[in-house]
XYZ file of C-alpha atoms in Angstrom:
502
model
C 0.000 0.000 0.000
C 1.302 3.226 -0.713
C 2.864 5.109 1.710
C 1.050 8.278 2.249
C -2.617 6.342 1.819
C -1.103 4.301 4.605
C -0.940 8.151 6.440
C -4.214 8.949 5.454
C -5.894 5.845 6.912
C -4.588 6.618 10.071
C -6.538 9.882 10.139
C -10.313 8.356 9.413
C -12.171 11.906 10.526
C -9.846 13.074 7.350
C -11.472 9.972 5.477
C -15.019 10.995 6.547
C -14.278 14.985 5.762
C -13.105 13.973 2.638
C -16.398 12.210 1.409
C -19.063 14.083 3.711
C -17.911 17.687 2.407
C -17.450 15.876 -1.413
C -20.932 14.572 -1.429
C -22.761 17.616 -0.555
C -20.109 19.832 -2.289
C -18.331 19.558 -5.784
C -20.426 16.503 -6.169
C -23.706 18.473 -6.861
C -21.878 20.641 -9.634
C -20.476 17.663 -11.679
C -23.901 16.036 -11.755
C -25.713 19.526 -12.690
C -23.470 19.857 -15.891
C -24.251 16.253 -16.967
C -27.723 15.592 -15.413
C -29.721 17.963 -18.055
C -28.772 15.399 -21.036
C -31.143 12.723 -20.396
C -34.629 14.539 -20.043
C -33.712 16.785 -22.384
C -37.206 16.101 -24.528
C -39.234 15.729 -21.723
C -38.566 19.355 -20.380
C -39.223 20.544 -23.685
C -42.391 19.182 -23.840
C -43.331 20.340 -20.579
C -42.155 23.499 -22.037
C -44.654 22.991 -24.810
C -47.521 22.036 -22.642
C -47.201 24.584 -20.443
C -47.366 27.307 -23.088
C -50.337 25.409 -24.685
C -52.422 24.821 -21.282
C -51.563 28.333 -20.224
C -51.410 30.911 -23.165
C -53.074 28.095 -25.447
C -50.364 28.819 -27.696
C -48.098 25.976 -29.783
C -44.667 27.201 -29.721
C -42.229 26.351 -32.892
C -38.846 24.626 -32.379
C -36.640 27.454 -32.348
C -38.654 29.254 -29.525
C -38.389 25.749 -27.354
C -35.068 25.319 -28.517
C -34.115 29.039 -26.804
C -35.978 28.944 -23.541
C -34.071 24.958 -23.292
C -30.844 27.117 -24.068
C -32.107 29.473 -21.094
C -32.778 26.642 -18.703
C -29.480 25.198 -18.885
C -27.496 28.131 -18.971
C -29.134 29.832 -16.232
C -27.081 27.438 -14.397
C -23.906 29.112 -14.933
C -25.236 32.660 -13.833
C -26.091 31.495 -10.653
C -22.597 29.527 -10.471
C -21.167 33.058 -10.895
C -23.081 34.534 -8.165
C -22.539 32.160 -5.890
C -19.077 32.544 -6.014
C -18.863 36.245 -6.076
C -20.552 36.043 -2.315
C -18.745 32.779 -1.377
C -15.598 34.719 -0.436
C -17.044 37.289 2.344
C -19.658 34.652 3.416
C -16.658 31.760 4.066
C -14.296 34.892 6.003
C -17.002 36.150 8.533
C -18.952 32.542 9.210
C -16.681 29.806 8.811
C -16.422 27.044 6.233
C -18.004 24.586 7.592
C -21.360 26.703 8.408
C -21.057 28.408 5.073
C -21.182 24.440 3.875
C -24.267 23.629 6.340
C -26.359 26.887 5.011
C -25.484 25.916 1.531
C -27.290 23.049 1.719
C -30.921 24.564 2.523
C -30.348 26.332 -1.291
C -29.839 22.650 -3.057
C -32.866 21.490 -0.823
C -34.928 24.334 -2.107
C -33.970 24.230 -6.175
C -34.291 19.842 -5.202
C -38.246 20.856 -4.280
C -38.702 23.087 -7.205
C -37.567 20.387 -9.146
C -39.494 17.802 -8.088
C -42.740 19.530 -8.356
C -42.182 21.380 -11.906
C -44.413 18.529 -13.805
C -47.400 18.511 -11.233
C -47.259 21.970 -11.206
C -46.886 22.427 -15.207
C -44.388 24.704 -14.614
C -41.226 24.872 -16.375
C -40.561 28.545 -15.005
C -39.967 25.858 -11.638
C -36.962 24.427 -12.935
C -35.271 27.155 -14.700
C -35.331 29.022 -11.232
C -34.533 25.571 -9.550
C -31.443 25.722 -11.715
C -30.547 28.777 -10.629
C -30.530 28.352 -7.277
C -28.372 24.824 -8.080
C -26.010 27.593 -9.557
C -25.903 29.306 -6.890
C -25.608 26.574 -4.707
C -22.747 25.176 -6.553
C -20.532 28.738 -6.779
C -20.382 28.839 -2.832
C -19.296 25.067 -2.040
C -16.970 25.603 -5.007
C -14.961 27.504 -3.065
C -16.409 26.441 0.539
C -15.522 22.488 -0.207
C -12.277 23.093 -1.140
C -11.193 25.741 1.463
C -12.480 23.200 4.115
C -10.664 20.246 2.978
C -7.545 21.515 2.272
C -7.468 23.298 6.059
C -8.340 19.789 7.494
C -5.995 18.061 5.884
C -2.445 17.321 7.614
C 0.097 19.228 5.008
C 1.985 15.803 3.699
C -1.458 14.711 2.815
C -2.694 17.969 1.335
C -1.864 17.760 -2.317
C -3.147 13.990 -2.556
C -6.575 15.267 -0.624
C -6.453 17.765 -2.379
C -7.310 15.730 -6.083
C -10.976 14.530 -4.803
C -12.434 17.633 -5.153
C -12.221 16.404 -9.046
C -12.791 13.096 -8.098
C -16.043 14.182 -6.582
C -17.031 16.025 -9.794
C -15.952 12.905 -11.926
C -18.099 10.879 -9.348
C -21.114 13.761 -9.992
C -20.725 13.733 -14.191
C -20.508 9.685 -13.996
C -24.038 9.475 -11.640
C -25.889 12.206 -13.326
C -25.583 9.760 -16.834
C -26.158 6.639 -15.277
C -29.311 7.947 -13.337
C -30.345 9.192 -16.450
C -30.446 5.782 -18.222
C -34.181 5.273 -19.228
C -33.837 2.109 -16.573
C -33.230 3.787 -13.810
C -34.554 8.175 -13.322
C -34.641 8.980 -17.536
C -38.047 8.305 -18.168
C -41.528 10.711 -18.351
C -42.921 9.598 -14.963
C -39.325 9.447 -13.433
C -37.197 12.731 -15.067
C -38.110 15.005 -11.852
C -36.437 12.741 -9.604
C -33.593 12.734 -11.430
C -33.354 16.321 -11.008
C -34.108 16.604 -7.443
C -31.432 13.862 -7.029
C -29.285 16.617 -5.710
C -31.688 17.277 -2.627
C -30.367 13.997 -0.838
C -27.344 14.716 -1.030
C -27.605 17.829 0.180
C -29.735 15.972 3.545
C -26.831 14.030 3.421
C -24.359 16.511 4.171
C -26.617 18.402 6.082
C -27.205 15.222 8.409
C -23.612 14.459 8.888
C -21.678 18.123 8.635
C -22.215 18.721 11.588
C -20.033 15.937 13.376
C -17.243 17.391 11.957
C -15.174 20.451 13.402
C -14.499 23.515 11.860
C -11.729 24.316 9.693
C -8.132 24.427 12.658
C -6.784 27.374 10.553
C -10.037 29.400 10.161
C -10.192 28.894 14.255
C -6.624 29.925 14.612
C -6.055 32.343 11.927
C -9.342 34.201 11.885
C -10.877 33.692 14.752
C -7.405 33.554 17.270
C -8.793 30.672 19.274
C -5.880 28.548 19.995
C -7.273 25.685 22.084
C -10.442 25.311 19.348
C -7.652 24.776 16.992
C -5.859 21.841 18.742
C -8.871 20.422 19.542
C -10.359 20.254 16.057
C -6.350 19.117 15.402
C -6.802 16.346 17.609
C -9.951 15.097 16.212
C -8.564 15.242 12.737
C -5.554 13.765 12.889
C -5.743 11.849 16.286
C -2.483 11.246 18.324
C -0.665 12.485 15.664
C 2.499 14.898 16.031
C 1.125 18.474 14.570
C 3.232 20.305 16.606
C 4.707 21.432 13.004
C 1.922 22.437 12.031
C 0.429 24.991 14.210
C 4.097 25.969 14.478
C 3.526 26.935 10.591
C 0.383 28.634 11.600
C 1.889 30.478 14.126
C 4.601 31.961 12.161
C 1.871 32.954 9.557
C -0.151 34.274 12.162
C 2.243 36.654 13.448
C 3.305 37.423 9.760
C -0.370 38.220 9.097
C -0.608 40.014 12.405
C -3.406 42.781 11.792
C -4.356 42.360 8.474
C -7.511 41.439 7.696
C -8.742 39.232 4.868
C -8.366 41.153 1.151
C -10.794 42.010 -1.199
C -10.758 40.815 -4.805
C -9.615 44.288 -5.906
C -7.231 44.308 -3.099
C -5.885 41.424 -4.221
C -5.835 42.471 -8.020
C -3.721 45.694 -7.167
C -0.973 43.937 -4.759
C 2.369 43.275 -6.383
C 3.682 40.765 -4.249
C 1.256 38.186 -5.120
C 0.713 39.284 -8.707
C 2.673 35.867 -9.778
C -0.186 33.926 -7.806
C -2.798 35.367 -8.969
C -1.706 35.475 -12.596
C -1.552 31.500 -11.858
C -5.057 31.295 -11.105
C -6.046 33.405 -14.080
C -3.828 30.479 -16.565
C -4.785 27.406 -14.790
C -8.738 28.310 -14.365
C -8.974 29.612 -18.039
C -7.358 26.384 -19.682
C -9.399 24.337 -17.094
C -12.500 25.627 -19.284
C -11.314 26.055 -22.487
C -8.853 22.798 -22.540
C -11.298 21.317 -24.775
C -12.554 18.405 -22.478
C -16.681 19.307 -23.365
C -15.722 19.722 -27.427
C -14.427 15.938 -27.097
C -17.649 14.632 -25.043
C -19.956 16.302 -27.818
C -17.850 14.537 -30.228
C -17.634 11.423 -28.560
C -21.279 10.469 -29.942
C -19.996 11.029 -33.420
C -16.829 9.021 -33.701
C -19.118 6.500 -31.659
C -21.983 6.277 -34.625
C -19.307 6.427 -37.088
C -17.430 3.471 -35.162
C -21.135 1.450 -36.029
C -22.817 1.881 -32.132
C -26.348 1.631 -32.659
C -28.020 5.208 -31.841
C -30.091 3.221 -28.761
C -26.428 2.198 -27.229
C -24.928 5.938 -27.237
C -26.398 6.584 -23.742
C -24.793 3.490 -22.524
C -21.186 4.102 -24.482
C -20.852 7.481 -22.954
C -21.296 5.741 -19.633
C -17.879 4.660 -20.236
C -16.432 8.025 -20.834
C -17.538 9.089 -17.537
C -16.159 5.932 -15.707
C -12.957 6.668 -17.141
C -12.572 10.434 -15.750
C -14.145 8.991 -12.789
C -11.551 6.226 -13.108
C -8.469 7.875 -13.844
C -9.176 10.509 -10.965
C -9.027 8.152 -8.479
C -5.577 6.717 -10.426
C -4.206 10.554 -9.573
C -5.458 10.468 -6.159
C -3.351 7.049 -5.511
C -0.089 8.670 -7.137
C 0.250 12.920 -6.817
C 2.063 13.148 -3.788
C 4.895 10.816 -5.546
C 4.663 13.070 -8.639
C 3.851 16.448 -7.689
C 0.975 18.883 -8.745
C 3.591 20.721 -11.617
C 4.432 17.583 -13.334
C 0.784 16.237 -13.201
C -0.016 19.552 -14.658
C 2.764 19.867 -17.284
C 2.527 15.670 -18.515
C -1.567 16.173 -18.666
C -0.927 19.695 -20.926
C 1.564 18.431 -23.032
C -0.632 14.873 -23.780
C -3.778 16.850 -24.000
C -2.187 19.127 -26.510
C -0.632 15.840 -28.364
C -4.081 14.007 -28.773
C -6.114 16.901 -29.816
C -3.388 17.078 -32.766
C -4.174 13.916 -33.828
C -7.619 13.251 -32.718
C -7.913 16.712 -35.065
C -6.144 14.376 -37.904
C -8.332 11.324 -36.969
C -11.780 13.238 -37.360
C -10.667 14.497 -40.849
C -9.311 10.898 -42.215
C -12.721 8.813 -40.725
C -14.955 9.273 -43.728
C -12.037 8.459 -45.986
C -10.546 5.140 -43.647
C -12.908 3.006 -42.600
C -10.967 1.829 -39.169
C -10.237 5.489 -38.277
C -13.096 6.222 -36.067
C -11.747 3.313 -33.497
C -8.201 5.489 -33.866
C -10.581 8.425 -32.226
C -12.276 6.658 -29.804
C -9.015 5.646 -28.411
C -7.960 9.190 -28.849
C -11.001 10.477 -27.113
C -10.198 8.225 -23.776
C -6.435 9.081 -23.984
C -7.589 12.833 -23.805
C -9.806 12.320 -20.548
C -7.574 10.214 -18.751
C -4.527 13.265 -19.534
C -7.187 15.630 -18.485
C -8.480 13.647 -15.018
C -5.050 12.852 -14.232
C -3.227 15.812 -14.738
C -5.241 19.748 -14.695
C -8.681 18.171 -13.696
C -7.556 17.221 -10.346
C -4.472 19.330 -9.764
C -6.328 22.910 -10.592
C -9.249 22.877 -8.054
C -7.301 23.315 -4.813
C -4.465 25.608 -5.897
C -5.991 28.815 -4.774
C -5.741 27.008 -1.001
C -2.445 26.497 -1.644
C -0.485 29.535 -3.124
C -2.404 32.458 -1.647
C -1.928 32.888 2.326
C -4.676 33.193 4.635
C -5.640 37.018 4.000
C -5.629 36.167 0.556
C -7.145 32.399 -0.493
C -10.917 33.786 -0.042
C -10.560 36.456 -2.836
C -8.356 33.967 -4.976
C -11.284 31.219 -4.262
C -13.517 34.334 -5.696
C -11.809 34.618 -8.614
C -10.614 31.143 -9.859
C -14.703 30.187 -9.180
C -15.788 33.926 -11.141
C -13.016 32.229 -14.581
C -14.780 28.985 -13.872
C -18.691 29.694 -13.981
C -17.502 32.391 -16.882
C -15.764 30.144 -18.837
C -18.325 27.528 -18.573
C -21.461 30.116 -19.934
C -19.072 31.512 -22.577
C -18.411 27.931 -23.712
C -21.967 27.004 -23.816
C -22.773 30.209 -26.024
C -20.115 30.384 -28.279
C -19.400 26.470 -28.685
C -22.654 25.611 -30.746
C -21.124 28.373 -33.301
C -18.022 27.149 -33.361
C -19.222 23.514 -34.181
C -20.896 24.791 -36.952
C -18.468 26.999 -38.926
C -15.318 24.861 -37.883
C -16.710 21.632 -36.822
C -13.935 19.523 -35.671
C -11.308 22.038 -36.749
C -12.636 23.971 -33.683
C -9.766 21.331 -31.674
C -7.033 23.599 -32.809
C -8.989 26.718 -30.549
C -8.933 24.052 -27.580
C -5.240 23.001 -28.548
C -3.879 26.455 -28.343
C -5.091 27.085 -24.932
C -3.540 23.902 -23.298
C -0.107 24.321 -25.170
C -0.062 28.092 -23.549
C -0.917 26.757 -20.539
C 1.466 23.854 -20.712
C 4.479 26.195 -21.234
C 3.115 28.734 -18.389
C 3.534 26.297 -15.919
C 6.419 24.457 -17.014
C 8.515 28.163 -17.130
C 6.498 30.219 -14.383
C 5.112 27.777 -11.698
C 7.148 25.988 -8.449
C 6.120 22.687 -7.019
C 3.964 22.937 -4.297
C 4.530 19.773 -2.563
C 4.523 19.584 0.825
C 5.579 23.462 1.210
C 3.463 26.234 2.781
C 2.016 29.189 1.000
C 4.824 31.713 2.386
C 7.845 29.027 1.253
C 5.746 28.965 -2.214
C 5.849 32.665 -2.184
C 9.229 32.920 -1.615
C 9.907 30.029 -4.804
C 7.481 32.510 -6.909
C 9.895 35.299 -5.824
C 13.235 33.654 -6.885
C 11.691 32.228 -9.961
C 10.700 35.975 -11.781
C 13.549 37.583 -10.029
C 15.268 39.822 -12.537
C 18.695 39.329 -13.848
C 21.148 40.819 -11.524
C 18.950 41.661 -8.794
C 19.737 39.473 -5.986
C 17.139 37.498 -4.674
C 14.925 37.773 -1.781
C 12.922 35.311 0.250
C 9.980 35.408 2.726
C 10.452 35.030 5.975
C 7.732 33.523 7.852
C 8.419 35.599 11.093
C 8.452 39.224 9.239
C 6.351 41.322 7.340
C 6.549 41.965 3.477
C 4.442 44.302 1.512
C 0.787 44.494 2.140
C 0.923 41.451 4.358
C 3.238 43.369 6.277
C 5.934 41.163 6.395
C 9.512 41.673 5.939
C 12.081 40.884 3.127
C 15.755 39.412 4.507
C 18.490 38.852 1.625
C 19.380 35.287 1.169
């Protein structure tokens, strides 16, 4: 067994964190994104007989076809607000209550949801996804904030990767619920999207057994013995004298400062390297091309001769193999590191879309070429799962310091939801005027954000965000100005700490 899963077992309130705040977190947005395939046609009819039964109007396809577009879209809006308020609402109550409140919003859109057909109302679940959106911009940030602070420091990189596990986990059970076995049929579809409101009881029936966050009670709120106590019941008999040592240090470094702003954090210099970090990593995260090669997954599929009833159940197995190969990164980061994870899964993501690109255009020329792209299209999610999809979600925990990792939560969640509704509006056009062409849009981002991080990024690993800082620092230093490090006692800039030469 590997090592640090051997460390991780020995810390089971970890193990429980890990998969109580998951559930009821960045579970609920990866199922959202995939859950809306299935009834697709049955909210458009109750779109149809709403209009009919209400206005006694017949709408044409184009007008269902827009208020569908609406539905799922509105999704990302609320995303966007959610995260905009996440970052003051996390600061001044906590993580884990943020996480507990969050969950009466996913109860609430889970009712809306479930009554939309009885009510003929399809008004009902566009606000329903709304307040999903919502919903999912505040545990976005809450989930990972939480689990990150819980999480002993030599296990915080490998924890760290289930926050994309749990979205994996959400994409995987929002397509196999939606099987027309199981929730994807006429009497059945509102289940499947109130699905989200047990989950949400879940968390909301188990949160609370957990303690609070040790560096929000230490950091934020100065109480010392809450901290050691919510230590000890994390990590048991375990040694963490390190640790709060760590916090400590950053505590008096951070002595009377309060948490930043987003525009605070925009104007200060001395984390301009960090935040510029976010702004790569979140950006390719969205525009890396993973949802281009799941809408063209069905196409190499029917061209590969899958009968048009068997799709459904063929793109089960795209989702078990994120799902899959997130887990695979879970069991091997903390050997690897989160830069080389990131830099392998760039570089082979920008490799296959080359010749998944070449593939597409050959198929109706070779017969045996669309099996070449369904092996392509795998080989593409397991780079992505293994490599950005897991190693991007946590990073604003882990670069920005405590006065700064709301804001930087803020704005790596703002990118996300963004990126996500800019990708649903613009990625219909590009389909149609470059159709699979549009791989070489997608292939530009991850090279950029390949070479970024292979010329601009430190490891992480097992350092704290002052000693990553300080490897920021050294790394854009300029030529003949000799370099500086942080020093975790002192005060530097707007954090008020101090610069020493090496």
């Amino acid at each position: 067994m590997p090592r640090y899963l051997t460390l991780l077992l020995e810390c089971p309130l970890v193990i429980a964190a890990i998969f109580v705040t998951g559930i009821g977190g960045t579970f609920q947005y990866g199922f959202s994104i995939s859950v809306m395939t299935s009834p697709s046609d049955f909210i458009k009819e109750l779109v149809n007989k709403t209009c009919l039964h209400r206005y006694n109007v017949s709408l044409d396809e184009s007008q269902v076809s827009l208020i569908w577009s609406i539905t799922v879209s509105i999704f990302c809006l609320g995303g966007l607000l959610g995260s905009l308020v996440a970052g003051p609402l996390i600061t001044k109550f906590g993580r884990k209550r943020c996480l507990l409140v969050n969950n009466l919003l996913a109860i609430i859109g889970a009712v809306l949801m479930l009554f939309s057909q009885t009510a003929m109302s399809f008004e009902m679940i566009m606000v329903g996804r709304l307040v999903y959106g919502i919903s999912s911009g505040v545990s976005l940030s809450a989930h990972p904030i939480y689990l990150v602070e819980c999480t002993p420091k030599r296990l915080r990189v490998m924890v760290g990767v289930t926050i994309a596990s749990f979205i994996s986990l959400g994409k995987f059970s929002g397509q196999l619920l939606g099987i027309s076995e199981l929730l994807g049929t006429e009497e059945r579809w509102p289940w499947l999207l109130g699905f989200i409101g047990s989950t949400a009881l879940l968390q909301l029936s188990t949160l609370p057994f957990l303690p609070e966050s040790p560096r929000f009670l230490l950091l934020d709120r100065g109480d010392h013995q809450a901290c050691e106590k919510a230590l000890r019941r994390l990590w048991g008999n375990k040694d963490y004298s390190i640790e709060v040592e760590e916090m400590l240090q950053e505590k008096v470094a951070l002595q009377n400062v309060r948490s930043h702003s987003v525009m605070e954090l925009i104007q200060n210099q001395s984390v301009r390297w960090q935040l510029i970090t976010i702004i790569f990593t979140f950006t390719a995260l969205q525009l890396c091309g993973i949802n281009a090669v799941y809408f063209y997954s069905f196409e190499v599929f029917r061209a590969a001769g899958i009968q048009e009833h068997q799709l459904r159940y063929t793109a089960l197995g795209t989702g078990l193999c994120e799902f899959a190969t997130s887990i695979g990164c879970f069991m091997t980061i903390e050997n690897t590191g989160k830069r080389v994870l990131l830099l392998r899964g760039y570089a082979g993501m920008s490799a296959t879309l080359i010749l998944l690109t070449i593939t597409l255009y050959l198929q109706t020329h070779i017969s045996w070429m669309p099996y070449c792209s369904m092996v392509l299209i795998f080989i593409f999610i397991f780079f992505f799962s293994s490599g950005p999809a897991g190693a991007t979600a946590p990073l604003p925990g882990e670069i920005f310091t405590q006065s700064f990792k709301s804001a930087g939560y803020t704005i790596a969640c703002t990118i996300n939801w963004t990126g996500l509704f800019v990708l649903g509006m613009v990625f219909p056009i590009l389909v149609e005027k470059l159709d699979y062409f549009c791989f070489l849009i997608f292939l530009f981002f991850c090279a950029l954000c390949g070479l970024y991080v292979r010329f601009n990024v430190p490891e992480t690993k097992n350092q704290t965000a002052l000693e990553i800082a300080a490897e920021f620092q050294k790394m854009h230093s300029k030529p003949g100005e000799p370099q500086r490090e942080i020093n975790m006692k002192q005060k530097v800039n707007s954090i008020q700490t101090y610069e020493t030469k090496l």
